[in-house]
Short mmCIF file of C-alpha atoms in Angstrom, two decimals:
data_model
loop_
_atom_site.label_atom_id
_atom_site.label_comp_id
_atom_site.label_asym_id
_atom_site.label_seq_id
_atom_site.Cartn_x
_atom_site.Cartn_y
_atom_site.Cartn_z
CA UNK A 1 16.12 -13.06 -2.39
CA UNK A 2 14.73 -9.21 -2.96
CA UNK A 3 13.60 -8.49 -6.52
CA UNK A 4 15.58 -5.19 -6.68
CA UNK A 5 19.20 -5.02 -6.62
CA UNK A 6 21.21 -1.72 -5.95
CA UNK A 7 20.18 -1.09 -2.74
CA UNK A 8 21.47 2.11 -1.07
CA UNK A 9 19.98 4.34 1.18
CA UNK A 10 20.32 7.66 -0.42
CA UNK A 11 19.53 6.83 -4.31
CA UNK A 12 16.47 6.15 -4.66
CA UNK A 13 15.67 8.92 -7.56
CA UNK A 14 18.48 7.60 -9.49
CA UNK A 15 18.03 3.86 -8.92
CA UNK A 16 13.74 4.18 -9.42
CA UNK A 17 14.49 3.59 -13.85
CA UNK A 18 16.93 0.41 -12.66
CA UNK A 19 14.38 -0.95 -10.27
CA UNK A 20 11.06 -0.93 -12.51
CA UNK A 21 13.13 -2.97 -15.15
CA UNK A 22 13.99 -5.55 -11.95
CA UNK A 23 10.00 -5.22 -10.97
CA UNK A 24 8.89 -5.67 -14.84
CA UNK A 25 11.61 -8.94 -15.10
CA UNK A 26 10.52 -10.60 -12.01
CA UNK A 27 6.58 -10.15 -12.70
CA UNK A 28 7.36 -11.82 -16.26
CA UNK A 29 8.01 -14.85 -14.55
CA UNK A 30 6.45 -14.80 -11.20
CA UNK A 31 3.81 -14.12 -9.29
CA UNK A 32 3.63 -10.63 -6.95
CA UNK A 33 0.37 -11.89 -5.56
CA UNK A 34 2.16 -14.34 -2.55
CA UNK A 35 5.66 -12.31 -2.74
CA UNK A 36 6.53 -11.72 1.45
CA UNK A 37 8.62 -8.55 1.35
CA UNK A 38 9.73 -9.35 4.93
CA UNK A 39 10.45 -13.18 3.78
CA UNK A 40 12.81 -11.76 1.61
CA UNK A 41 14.63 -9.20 2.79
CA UNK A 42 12.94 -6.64 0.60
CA UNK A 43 15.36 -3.73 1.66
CA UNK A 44 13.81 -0.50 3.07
CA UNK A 45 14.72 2.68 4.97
CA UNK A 46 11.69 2.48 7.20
CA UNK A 47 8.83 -0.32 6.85
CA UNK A 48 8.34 -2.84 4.35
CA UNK A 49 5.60 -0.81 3.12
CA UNK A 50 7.59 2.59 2.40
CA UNK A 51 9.88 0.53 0.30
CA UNK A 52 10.55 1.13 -3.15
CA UNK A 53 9.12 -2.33 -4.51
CA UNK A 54 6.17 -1.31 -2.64
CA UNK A 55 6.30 2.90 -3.54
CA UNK A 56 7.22 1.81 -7.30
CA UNK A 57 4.38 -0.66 -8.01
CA UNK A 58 1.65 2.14 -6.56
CA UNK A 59 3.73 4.67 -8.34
CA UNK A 60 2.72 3.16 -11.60
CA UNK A 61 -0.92 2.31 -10.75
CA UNK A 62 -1.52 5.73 -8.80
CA UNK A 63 -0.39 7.74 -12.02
CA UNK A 64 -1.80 5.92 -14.40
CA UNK A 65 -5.60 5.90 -12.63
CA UNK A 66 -4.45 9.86 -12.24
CA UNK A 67 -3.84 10.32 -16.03
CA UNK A 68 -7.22 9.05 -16.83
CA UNK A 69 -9.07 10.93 -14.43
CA UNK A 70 -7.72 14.20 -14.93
CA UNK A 71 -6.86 14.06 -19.10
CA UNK A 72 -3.08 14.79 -18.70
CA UNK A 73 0.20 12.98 -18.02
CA UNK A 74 1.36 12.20 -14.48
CA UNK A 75 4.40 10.81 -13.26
CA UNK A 76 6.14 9.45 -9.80
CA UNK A 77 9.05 10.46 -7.57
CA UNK A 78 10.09 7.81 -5.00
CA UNK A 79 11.78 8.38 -1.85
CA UNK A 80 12.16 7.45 1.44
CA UNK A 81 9.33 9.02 3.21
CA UNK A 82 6.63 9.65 0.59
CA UNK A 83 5.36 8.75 -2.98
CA UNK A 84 4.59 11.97 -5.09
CA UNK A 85 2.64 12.05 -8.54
CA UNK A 86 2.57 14.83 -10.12
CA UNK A 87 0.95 16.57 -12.99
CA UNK A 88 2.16 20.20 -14.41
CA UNK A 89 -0.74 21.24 -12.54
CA UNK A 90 -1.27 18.87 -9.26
CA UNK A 91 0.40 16.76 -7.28
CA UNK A 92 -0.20 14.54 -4.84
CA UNK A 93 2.02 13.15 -2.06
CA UNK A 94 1.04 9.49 -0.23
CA UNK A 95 2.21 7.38 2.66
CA UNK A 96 1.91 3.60 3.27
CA UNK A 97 0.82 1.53 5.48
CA UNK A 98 -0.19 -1.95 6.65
CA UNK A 99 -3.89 -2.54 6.79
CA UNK A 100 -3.81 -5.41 8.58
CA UNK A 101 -0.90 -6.96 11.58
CA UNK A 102 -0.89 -11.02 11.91
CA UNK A 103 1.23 -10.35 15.36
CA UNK A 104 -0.40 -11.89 18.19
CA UNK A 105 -0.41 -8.61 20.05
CA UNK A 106 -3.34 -7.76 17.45
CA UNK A 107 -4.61 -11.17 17.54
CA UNK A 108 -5.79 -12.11 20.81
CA UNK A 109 -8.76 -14.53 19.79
CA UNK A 110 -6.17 -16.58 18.35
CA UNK A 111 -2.96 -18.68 19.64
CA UNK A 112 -0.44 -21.16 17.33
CA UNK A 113 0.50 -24.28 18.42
CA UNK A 114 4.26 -22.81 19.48
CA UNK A 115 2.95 -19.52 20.28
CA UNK A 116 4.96 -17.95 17.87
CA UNK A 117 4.83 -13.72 17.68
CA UNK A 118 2.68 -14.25 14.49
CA UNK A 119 -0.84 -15.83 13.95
CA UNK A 120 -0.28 -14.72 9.86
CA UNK A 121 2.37 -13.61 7.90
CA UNK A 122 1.12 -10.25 6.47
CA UNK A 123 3.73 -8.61 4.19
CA UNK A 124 2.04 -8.94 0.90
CA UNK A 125 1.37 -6.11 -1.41
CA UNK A 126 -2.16 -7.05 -0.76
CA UNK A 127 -2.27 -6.03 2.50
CA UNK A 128 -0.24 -2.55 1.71
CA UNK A 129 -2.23 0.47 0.38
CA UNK A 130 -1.27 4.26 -0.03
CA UNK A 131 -2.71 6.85 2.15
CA UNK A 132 -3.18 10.57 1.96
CA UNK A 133 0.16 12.65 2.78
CA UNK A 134 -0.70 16.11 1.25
CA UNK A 135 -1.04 17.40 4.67
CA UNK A 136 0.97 16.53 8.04
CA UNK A 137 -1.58 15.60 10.49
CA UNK A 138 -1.30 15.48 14.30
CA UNK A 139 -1.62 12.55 15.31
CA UNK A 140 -0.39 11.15 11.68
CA UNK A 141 -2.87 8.64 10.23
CA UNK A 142 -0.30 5.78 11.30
CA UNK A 143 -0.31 6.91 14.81
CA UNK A 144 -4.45 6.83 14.46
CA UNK A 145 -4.04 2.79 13.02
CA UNK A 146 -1.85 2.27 16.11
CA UNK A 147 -4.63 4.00 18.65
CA UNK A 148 -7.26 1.41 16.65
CA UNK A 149 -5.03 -1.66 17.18
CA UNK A 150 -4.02 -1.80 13.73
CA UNK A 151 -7.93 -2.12 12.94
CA UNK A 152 -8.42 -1.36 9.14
CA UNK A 153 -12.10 -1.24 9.60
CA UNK A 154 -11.54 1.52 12.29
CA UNK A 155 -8.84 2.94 9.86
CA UNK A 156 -10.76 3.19 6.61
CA UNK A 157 -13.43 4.47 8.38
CA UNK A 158 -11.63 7.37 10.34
CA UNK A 159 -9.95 8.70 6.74
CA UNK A 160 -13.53 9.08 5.55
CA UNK A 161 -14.46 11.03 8.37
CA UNK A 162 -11.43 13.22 7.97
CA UNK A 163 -10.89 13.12 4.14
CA UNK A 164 -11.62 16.90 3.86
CA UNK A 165 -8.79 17.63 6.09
CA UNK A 166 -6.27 16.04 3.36
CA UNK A 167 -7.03 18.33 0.48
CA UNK A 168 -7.00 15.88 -1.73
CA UNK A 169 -8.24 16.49 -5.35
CA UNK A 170 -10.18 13.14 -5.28
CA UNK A 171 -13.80 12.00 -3.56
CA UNK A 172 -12.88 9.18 -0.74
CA UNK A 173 -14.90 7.16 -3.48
CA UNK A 174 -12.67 7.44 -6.19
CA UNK A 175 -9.21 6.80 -3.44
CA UNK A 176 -11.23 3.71 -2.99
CA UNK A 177 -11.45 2.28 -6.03
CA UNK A 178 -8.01 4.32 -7.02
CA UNK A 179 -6.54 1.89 -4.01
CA UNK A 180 -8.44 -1.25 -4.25
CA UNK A 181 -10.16 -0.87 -1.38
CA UNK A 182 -13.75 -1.79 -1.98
CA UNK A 183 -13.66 -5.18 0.15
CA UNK A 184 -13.89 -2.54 2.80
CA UNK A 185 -15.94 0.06 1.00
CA UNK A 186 -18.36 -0.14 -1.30
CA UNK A 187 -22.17 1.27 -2.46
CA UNK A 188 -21.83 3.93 0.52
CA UNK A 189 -21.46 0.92 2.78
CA UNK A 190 -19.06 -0.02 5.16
CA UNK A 191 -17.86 -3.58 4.42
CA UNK A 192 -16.63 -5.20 8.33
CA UNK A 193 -13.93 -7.77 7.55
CA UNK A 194 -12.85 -9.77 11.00
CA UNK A 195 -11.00 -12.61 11.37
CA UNK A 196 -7.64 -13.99 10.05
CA UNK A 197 -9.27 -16.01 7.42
CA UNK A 198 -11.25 -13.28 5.79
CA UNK A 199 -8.29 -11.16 6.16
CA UNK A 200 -5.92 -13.90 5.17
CA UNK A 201 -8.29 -14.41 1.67
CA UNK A 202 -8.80 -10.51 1.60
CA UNK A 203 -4.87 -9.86 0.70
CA UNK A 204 -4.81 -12.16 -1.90
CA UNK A 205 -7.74 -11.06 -3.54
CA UNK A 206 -6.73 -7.87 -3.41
CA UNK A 207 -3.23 -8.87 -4.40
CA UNK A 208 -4.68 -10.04 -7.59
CA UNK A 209 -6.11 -6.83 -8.35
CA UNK A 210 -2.79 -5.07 -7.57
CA UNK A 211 -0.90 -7.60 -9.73
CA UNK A 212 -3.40 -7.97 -12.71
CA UNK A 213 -3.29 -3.82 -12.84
CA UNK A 214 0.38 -3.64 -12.95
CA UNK A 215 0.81 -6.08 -15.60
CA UNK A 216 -1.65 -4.09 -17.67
CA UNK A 217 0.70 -0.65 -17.60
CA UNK A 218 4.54 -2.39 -17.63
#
């Protein structure tokens, strides 16, 4: 069962007050940490990732680590392509997507005993994280993931090269830490993390962080 209710296409802006209530009830009494989107039918336009559970709960972390930074109030528009936050003076605009895929198709080192599709189940807020949208790029960043075989250590490292090119009013430091990111980045260093199990403990540790941050602001 999907923690928000109301679900139509074409409402998001009016349903987004409705659906933080939903998010703030359900995180009162469970955890978000372990929470499959897919497992539960967590309703979206697009991907799992563009959907407003996920655009909501990064809407609230996003503009609250914006506030800080930049000493005055931001706030979040939802919709069905993009998150924007926005200040009187800036905004920003962000995409989504999956850092890592448990399909076999990414997984060839690894087999189950039915040979199911899927060596991990992978849609947990921990494994979903914003990316820059400010500017249209050809090929988009997700295209780029796809080229890297949904490779977030390829990924992570190929929006550093090119974070100039998103005229972003952030350092790729600060999106980092902004994003939760640093199991991959970190010091100036590259952090390499292979393997289901490391990726597997990586979403829920970085889950945690998600989860423990919201709680703090709703």
């Amino acid at each position: 069962m999907s923690v928000l209710t109301e679900k139509t296409e074409w409402l998001w802006k009016k349903n987004q007050e409705l659906w933080l209530k939903e998010i703030v009830e359900y995180i009162e009494a469970n955890d978000l940490v372990d929470y499959n989107f897919q497992d539960n039918n967590e309703w979206t336009a697009r991907d799992y990732e563009q959907s407003p559970l996920c655009q909501i709960i990064w809407g609230e972390i996003v503009s609250s680590y914006l506030s800080k930074k930049f000493g005055e109030e931001y706030t979040y528009l939802i919709n069905r392509y993009h998150l924007t936050v926005q200040s009187d003076t800036k905004s920003f605009r962000f995409l989504f997507d999956v850092m890592n895929n448990g399909k076999a198709a990414y997984n060839p080192s690894y087999r189950t005993k039915d040979n199911s599709d899927i060596i991990y189940k992978y849609h947990y807020i921990g494994n979903f994280t914003p990316i820059p949208g400010n500017v249209p790029l050809k090929p988009s960043l997700q295209f780029s993931h796809k080229v890297f075989q949904e490779d977030w250590n390829k990924m992570i490292e190929h929006i550093r090269d090119r974070w100039n090119e998103f005229k972003f009013d952030l350092t790729f430091d600060e999106y980092i830490e902004m994003t939760f990111q640093t199991d991959y980045y970190s010091n100036k260093k590259f952090n390499k993390i292979s393997g289901k199990e490391d990726i597997k403990n990586m979403i829920i540790s970085r889950g945690k962080l998600i989860e423990g941050r919201l709680k703090e602001l709703i």
